[in-house]
Short mmCIF file of C-alpha atoms in Angstrom, two decimals:
data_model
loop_
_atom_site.label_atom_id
_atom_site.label_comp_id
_atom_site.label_asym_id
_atom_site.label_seq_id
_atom_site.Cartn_x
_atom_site.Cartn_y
_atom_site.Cartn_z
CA UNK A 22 0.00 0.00 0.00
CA UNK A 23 1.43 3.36 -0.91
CA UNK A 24 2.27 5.90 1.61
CA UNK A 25 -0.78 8.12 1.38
CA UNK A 26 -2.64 5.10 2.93
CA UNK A 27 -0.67 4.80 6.15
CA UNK A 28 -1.75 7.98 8.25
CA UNK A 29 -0.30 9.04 10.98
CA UNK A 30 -1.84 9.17 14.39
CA UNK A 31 -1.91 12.75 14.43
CA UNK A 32 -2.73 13.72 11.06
CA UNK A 33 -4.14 17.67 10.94
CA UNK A 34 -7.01 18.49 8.20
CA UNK A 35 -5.84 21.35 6.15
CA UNK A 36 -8.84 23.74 7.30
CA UNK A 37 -7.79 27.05 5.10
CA UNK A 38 -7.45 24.46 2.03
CA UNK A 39 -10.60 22.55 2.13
CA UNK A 40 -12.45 25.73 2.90
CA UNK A 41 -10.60 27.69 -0.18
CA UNK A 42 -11.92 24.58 -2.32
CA UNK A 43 -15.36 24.77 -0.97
CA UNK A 44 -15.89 28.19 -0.93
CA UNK A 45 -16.76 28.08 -4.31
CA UNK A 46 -19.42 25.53 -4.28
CA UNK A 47 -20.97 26.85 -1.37
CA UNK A 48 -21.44 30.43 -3.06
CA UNK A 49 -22.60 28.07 -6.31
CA UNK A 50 -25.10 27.14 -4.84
CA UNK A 51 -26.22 30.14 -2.77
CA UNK A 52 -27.24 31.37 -5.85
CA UNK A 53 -29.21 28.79 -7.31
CA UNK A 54 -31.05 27.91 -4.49
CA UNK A 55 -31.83 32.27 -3.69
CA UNK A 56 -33.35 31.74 -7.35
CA UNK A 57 -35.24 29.17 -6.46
CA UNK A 58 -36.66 30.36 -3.19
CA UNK A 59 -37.43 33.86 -4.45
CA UNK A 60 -38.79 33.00 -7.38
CA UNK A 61 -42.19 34.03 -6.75
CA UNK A 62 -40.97 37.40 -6.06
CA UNK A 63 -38.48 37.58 -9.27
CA UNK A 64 -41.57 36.25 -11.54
CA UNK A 65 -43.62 39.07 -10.58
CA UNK A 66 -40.67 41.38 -10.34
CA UNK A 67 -39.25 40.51 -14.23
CA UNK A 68 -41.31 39.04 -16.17
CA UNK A 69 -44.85 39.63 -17.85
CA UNK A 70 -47.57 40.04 -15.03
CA UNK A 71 -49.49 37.10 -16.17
CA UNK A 72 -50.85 33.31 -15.16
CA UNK A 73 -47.55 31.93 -16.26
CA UNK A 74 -44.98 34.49 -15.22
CA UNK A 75 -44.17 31.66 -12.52
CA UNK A 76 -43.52 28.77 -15.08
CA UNK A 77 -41.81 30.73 -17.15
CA UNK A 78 -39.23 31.92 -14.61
CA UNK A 79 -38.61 28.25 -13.80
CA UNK A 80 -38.17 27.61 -17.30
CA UNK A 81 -35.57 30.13 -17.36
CA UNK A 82 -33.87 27.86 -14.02
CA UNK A 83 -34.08 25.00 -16.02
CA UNK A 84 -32.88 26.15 -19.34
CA UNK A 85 -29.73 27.69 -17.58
CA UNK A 86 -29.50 24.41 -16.11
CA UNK A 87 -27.97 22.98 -20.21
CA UNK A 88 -25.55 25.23 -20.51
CA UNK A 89 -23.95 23.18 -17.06
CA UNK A 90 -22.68 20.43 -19.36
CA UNK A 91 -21.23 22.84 -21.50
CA UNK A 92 -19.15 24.74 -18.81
CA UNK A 93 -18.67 20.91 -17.47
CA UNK A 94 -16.89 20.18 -20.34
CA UNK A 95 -15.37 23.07 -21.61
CA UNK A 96 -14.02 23.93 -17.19
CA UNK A 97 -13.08 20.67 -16.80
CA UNK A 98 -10.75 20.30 -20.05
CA UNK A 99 -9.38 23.37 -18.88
CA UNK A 100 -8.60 22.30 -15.49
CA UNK A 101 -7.36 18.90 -16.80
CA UNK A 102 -4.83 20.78 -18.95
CA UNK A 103 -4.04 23.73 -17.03
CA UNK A 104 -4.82 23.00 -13.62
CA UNK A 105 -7.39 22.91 -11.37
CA UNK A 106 -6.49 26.18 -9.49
CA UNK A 107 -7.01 28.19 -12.12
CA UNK A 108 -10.56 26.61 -13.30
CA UNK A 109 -11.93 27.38 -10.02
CA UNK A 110 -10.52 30.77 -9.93
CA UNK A 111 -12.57 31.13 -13.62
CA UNK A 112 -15.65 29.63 -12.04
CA UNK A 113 -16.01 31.76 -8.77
CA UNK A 114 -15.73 35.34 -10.78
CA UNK A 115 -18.24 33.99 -13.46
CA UNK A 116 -20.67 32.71 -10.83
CA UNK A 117 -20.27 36.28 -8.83
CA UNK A 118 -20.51 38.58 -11.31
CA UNK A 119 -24.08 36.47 -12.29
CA UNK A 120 -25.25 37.07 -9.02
CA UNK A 121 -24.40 40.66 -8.92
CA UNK A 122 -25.88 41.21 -12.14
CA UNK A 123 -29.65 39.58 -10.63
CA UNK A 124 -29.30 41.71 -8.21
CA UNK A 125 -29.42 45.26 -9.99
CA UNK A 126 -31.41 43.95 -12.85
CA UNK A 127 -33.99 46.58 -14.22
CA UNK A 128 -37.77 45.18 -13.76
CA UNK A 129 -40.23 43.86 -16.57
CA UNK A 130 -42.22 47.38 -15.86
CA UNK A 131 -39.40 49.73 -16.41
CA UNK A 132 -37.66 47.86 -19.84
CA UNK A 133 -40.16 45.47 -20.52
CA UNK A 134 -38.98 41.82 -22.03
CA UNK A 135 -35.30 43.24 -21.61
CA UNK A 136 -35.24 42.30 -18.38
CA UNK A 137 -36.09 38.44 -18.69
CA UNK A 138 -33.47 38.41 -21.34
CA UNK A 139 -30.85 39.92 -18.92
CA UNK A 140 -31.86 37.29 -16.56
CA UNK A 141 -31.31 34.79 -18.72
CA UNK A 142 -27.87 35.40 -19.79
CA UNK A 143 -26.77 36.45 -16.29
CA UNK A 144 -28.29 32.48 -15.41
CA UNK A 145 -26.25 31.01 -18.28
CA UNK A 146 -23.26 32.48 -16.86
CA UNK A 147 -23.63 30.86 -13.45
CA UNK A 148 -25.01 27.92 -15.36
CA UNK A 149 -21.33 27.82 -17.48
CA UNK A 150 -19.68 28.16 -14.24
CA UNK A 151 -21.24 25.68 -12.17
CA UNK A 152 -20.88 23.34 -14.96
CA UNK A 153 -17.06 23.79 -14.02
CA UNK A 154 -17.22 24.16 -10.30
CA UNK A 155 -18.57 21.20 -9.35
CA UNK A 156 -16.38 19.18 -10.83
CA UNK A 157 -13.28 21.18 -10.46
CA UNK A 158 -13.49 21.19 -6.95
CA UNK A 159 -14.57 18.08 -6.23
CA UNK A 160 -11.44 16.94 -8.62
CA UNK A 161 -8.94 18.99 -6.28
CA UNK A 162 -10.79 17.64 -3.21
CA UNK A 163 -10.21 14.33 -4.00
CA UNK A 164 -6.62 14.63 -5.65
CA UNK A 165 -5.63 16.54 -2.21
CA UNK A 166 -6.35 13.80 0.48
CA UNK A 167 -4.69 11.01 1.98
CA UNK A 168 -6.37 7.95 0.45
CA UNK A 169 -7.11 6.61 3.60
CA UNK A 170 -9.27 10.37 4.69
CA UNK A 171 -11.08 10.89 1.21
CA UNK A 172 -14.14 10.80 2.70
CA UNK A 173 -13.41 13.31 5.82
CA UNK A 174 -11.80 15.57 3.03
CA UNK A 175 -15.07 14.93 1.05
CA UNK A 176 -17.24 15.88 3.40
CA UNK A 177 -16.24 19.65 3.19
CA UNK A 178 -17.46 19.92 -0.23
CA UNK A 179 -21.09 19.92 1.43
CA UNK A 180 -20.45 21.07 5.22
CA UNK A 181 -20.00 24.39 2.85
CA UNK A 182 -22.57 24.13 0.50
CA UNK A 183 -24.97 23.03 3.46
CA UNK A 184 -23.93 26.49 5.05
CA UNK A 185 -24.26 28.66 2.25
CA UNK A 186 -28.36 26.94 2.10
CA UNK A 187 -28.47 27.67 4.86
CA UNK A 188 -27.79 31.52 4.75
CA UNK A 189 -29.78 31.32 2.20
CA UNK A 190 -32.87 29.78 4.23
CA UNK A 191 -32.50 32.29 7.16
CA UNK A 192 -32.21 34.93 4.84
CA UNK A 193 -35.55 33.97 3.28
CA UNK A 194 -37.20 33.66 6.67
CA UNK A 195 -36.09 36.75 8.24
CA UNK A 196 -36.01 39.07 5.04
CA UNK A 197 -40.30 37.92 5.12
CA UNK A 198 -40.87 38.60 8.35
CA UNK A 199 -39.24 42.03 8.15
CA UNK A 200 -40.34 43.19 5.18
CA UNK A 201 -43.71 43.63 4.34
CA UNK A 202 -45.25 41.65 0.95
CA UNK A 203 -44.54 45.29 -0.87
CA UNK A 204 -41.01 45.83 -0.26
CA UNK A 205 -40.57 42.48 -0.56
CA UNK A 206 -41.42 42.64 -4.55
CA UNK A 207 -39.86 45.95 -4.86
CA UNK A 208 -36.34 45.36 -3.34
CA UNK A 209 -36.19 42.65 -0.82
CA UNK A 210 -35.35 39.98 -3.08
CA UNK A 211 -32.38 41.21 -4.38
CA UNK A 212 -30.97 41.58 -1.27
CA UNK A 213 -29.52 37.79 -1.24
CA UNK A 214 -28.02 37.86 -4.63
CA UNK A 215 -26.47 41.24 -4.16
CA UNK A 216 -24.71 39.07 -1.12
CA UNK A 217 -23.97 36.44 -3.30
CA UNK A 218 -21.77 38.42 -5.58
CA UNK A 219 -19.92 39.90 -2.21
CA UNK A 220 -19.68 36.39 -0.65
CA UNK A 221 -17.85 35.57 -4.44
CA UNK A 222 -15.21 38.20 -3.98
CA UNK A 223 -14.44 36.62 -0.56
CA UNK A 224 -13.96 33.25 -2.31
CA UNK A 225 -12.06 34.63 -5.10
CA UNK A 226 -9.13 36.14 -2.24
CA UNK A 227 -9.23 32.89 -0.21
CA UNK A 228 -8.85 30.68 -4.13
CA UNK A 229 -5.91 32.65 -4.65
CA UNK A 230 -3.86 31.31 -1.80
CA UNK A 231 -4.19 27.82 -2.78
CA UNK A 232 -1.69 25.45 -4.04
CA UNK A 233 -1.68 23.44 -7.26
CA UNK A 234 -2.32 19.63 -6.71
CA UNK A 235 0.59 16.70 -7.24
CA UNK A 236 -1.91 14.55 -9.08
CA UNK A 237 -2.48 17.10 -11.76
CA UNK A 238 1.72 18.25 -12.16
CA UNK A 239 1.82 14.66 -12.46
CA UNK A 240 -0.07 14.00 -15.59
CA UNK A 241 -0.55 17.45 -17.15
CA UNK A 242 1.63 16.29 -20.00
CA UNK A 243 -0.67 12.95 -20.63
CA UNK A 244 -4.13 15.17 -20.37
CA UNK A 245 -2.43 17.50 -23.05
CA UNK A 246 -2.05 14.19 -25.09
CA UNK A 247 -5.21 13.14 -24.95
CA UNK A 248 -7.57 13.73 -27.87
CA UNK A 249 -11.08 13.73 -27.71
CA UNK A 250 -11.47 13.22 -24.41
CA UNK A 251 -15.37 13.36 -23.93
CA UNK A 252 -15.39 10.14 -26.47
CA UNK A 253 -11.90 8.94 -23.99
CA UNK A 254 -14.46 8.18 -21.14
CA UNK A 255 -17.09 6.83 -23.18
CA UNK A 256 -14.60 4.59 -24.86
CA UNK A 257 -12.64 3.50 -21.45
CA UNK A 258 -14.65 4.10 -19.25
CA UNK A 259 -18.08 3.47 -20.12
CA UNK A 260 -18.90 1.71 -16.87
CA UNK A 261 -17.55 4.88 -14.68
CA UNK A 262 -19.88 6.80 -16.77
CA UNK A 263 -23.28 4.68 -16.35
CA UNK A 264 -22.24 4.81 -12.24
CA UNK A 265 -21.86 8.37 -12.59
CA UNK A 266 -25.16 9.19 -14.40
CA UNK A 267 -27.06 6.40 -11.99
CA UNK A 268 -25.97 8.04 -8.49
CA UNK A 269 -26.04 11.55 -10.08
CA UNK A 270 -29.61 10.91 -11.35
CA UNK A 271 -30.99 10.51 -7.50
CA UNK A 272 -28.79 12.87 -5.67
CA UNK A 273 -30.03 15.88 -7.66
CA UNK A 274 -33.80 14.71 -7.39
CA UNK A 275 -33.21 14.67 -3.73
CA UNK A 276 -31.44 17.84 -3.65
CA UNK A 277 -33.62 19.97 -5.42
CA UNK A 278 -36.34 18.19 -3.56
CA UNK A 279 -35.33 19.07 -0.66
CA UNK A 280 -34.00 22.32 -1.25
CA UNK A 281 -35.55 23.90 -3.74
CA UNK A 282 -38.93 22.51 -4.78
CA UNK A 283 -40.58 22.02 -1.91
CA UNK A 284 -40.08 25.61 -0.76
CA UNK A 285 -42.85 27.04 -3.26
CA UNK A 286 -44.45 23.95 -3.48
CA UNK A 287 -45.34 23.89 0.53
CA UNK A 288 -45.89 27.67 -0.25
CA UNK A 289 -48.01 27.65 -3.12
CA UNK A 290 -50.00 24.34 -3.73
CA UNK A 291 -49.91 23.23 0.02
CA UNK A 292 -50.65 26.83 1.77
CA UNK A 293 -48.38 26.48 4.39
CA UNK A 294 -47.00 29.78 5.83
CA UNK A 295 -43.66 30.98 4.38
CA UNK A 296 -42.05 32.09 7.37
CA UNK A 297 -42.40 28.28 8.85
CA UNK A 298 -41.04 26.53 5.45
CA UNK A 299 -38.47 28.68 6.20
CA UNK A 300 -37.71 27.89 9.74
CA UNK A 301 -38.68 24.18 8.79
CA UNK A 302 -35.67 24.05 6.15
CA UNK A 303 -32.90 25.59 8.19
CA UNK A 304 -33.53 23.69 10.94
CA UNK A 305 -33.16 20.77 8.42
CA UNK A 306 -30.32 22.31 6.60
CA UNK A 307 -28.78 22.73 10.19
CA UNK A 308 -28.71 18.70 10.64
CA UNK A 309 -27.58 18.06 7.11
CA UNK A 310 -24.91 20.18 7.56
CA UNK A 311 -24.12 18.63 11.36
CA UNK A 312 -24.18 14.89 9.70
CA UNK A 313 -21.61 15.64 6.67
CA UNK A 314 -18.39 14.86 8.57
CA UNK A 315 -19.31 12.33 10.61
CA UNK A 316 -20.72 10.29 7.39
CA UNK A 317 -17.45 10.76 5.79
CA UNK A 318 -15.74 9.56 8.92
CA UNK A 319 -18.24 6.23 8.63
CA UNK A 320 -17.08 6.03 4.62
CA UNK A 321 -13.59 5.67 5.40
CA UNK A 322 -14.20 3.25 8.22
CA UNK A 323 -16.92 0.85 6.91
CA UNK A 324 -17.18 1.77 3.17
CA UNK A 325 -18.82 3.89 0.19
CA UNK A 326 -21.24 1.60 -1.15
CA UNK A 327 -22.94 0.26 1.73
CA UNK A 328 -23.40 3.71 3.06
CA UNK A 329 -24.66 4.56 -0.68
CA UNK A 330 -27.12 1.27 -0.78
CA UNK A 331 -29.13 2.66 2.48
CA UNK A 332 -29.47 6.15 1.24
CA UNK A 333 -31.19 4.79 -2.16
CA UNK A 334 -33.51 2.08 -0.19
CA UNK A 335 -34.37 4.22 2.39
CA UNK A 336 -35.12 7.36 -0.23
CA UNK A 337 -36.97 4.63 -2.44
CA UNK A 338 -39.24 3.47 0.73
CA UNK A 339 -40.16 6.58 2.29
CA UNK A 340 -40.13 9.48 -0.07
CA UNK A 341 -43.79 9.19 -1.18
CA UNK A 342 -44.55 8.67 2.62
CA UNK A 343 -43.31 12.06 3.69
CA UNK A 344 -45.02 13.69 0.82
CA UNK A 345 -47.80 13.50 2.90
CA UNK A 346 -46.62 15.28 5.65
CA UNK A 347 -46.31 18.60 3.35
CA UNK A 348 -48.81 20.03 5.42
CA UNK A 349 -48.93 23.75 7.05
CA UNK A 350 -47.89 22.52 10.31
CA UNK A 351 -44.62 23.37 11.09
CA UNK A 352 -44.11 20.37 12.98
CA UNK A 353 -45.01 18.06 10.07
CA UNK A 354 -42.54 20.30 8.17
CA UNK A 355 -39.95 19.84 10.34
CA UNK A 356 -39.91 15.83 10.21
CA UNK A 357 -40.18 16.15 6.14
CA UNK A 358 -37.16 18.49 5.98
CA UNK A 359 -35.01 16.30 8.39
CA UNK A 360 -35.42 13.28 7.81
CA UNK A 361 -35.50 13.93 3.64
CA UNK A 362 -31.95 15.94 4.68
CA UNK A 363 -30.42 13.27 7.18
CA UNK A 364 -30.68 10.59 5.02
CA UNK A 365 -29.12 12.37 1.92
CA UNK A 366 -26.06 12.97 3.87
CA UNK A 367 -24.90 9.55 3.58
CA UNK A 368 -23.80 10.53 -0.37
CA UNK A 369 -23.39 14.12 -0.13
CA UNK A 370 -20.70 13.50 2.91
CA UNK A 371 -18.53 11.95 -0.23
CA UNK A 372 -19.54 13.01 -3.28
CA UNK A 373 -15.98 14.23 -4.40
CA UNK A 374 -14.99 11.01 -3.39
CA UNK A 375 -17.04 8.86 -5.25
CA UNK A 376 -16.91 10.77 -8.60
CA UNK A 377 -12.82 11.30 -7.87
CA UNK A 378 -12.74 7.47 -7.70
CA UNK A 379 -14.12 6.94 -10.87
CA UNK A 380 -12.04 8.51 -13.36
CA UNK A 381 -8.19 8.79 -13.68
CA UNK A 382 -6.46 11.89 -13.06
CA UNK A 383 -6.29 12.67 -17.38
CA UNK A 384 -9.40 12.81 -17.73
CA UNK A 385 -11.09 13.22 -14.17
CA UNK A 386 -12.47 17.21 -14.17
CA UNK A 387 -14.13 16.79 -17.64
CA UNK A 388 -15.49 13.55 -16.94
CA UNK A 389 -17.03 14.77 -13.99
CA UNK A 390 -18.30 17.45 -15.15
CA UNK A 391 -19.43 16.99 -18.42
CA UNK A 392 -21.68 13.65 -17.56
CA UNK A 393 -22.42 14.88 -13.79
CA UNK A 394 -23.68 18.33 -15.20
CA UNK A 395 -25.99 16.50 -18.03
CA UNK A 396 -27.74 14.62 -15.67
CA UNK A 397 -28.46 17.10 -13.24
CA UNK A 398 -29.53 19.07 -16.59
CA UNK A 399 -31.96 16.64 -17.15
CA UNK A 400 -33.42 15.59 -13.57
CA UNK A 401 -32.56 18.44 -11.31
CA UNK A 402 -32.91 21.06 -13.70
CA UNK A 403 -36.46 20.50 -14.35
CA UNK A 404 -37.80 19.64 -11.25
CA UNK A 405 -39.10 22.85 -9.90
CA UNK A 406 -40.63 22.97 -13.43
CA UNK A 407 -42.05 19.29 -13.58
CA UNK A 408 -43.22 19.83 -9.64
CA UNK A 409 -45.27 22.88 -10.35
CA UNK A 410 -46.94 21.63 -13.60
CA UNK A 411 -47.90 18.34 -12.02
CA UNK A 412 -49.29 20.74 -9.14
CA UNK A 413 -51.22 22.82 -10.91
CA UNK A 414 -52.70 19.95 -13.28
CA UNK A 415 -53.85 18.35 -9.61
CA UNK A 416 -51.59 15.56 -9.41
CA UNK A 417 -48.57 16.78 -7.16
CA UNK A 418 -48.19 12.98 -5.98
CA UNK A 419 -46.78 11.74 -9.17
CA UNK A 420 -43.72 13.73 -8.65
CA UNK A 421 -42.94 11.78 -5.42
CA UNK A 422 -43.21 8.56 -7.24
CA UNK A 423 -40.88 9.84 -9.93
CA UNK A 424 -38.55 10.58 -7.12
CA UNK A 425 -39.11 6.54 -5.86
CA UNK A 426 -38.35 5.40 -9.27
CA UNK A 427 -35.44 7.22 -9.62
CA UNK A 428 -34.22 5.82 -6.08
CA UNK A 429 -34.62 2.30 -7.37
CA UNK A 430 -32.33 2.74 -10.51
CA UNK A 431 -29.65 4.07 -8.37
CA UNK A 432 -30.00 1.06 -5.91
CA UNK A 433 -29.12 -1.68 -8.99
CA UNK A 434 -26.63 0.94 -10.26
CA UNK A 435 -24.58 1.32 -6.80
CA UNK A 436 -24.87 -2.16 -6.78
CA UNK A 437 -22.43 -2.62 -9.56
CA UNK A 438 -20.02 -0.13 -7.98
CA UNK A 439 -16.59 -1.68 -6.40
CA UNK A 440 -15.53 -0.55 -2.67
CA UNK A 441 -13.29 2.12 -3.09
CA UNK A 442 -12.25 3.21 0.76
CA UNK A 443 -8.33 3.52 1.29
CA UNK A 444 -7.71 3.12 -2.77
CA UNK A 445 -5.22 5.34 -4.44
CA UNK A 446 -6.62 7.48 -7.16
CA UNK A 447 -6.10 6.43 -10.77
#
């Protein structure tokens, strides 16, 4: 076993690193999930006051939501060839500047379909960039730990991103219960993106510090070599791909489940009070961030893939039964949010673990990103747009179901996956 396996006794994480890598993430997905929660407010603040201004600004989430695999692919060559510090430098000032730009956007009143436009392209930026960020970071995250501590490493990729939801929740829930409905429309949701863009020039300094990883110096001059390197992992290493898709496929359904759709869908179709959805999702947030670390701890100890099997059974079993609990009392809220949270830690914890694992070093930021960002194109993308069609056509339940189905295919698929704790990366 190589030397990165044997640990010593007294091995210190490197705090200012992992945060510098997750940093980006975090703000990443700030800003998606800020859309997502205001979004009643930025339908009726940009786009056409009509019946559909609130499907059509979800259409806009999930048509930014194709132009991931593009920034997937075209991020992660570049990190593959030129390093993965400089990627996630790119990715943090396009995702910042995005957020910024929401933020002072002119309303649908005062320029009229302008405005939607300038939405859009300000959501294909961060789109781009997350494409890259994602699997950038996750890339350096897994190329910087000690085989035998990929999962504790891991786990900072969502202890982060679990944070920045969390700002993101309590934001939500105080900004409505300080602001009246008015001010809310008028200037109280662009509060949080106008943060965003700050919280990105914080990440930006702390990116800057950070060192270059060995595993990339190592094989710059092969991943310079390598041409065509989307039809590379296809060609060798087609089953790394169909494990990638498989996993990928459930973990977005369950994240913007959790933290994104059911927000305006407790809100809207359900009537429950916004202030409690609010409270209801940090507290969950709160556990889901609490549970990251210790999960990763359990990876490196007893294993990915049996950690990975209960996550898909247990989402399979009981997703459609908590459905019901989308109720307006905050208590049933509360159980919904937690539970649906604490059991998608077990695969969040090591996410850059897993997908590290599954590609060599060549090739490992574009295949992450471009096949991870497809299929959270395709499933996470449109959920907030499936979830409020299927809502308003008077069949909400179906979308549970699809979320069970989904949690069955990623059962067989993890079942094909190898154990991977303590390996040394490809």
């Amino acid at each position: 076993m190589s030397e990165q396996v044997a640990q010593p006794v007294g091995h210190k994480l490197p705090v200012r690193k992992l945060v510098a890598a997750s940093i980006g993430n975090a703000i990443e997905w700030y800003d998606w999930t800020v859309y997502a929660t205001f979004s009643t407010y930025i339908a009726s603040a940009l786009f056409a006051p009509d019946s559909k201004a609130l499907i059509t600004t979800f259409a806009t989430y999930a048509l930014a939501f194709f132009f991931r695999p593009l920034g997937g692919f075209l991020l992660g060559r570049f990190a593959d060839v030129r390093g993965r510090k400089p990627a996630m430098i790119l990715t943090i000032v396009l995702m910042a500047g995005g957020s910024l730009a929401i933020g002072v956007l002119p309303t649908f009143a005062a320029v009229g379909w302008l405005a939607p436009i300038l939405l859009l392209l300000a959501r294909i930026a961060q789109g781009i960039s997350l494409g890259g960020e994602v699997s950038n970071a996750s890339a350096y995250l897994g190329e910087i730990a000690p085989s035998a501590r990929r999962g504790r490493y891991s786990a900072f990729f969502y202890i982060s991103t679990g944070g920045a939801v969390l700002i993101a929740s309590l934001l939500g829930y105080f900004l409505v219960r300080i602001l009246d409905k008015q001010d809310m429309a008028s200037y109280g949701w662009r509060i949080p993106f106008i943060i965003g863009g700050v919280l990105g020039i914080v990440g930006l300094w702390l990116r800057r510090t950070i060192d270059e990883t060995e595993h990339f110096e190592k094989s710059k001059d092969k991943a310079r070599h390598v041409k065509n390197p989307l039809l590379v992992t296809l060609k060798d290493h087609p089953k790394a791909v169909g494990q990638l898709i498989g996993i990928t496929m459930l973990s977005t359904l369950c994240y913007y489940t959790f933290f994104s759709t059911l927000t305006p869908f407790a809100i809207n179709a359900k009537k429950a009070s916004a202030d409690d959805v609010f409270l209801a999702l940090s507290i969950g947030t709160a556990l889901f961030i609490a549970l990251q670390y210790p999960m990763g701890v359990l990876s490196d100890r007893y294993g990915r893939k049996p950690q990975m099997l209960g996550w898909a059974s247990a989402t399979a079993i009981l997703i459609v039964p908590l459905s019901t609990l989308i109720t307006p009392s905050i208590g049933n809220l509360i159980v919904v949010f937690c539970v649906g949270l604490g059991l998608y830690t077990a695969v969040t914890s090591i996410a850059p673990a897993i997908m590290s694992e599954l590609f060599p070093t060549e090739v490992r930021a574009l295949g992450i990103g471009a096949w991870y960002n497809l299929t959270v194109a395709t499933f996470g993308g449109t959920a907030p747009l499936v979830n409020t069609a299927l809502s308003e056509a008077g069949v909400s339940y179906i979308f549970f179901w699809y979320v069970a189905a989904g949690a069955v295919i990623a059962f067989f698929v993890i079942r094909t996956l190898p154990e991977t704790k303590g390996m040394d990366l490809k």
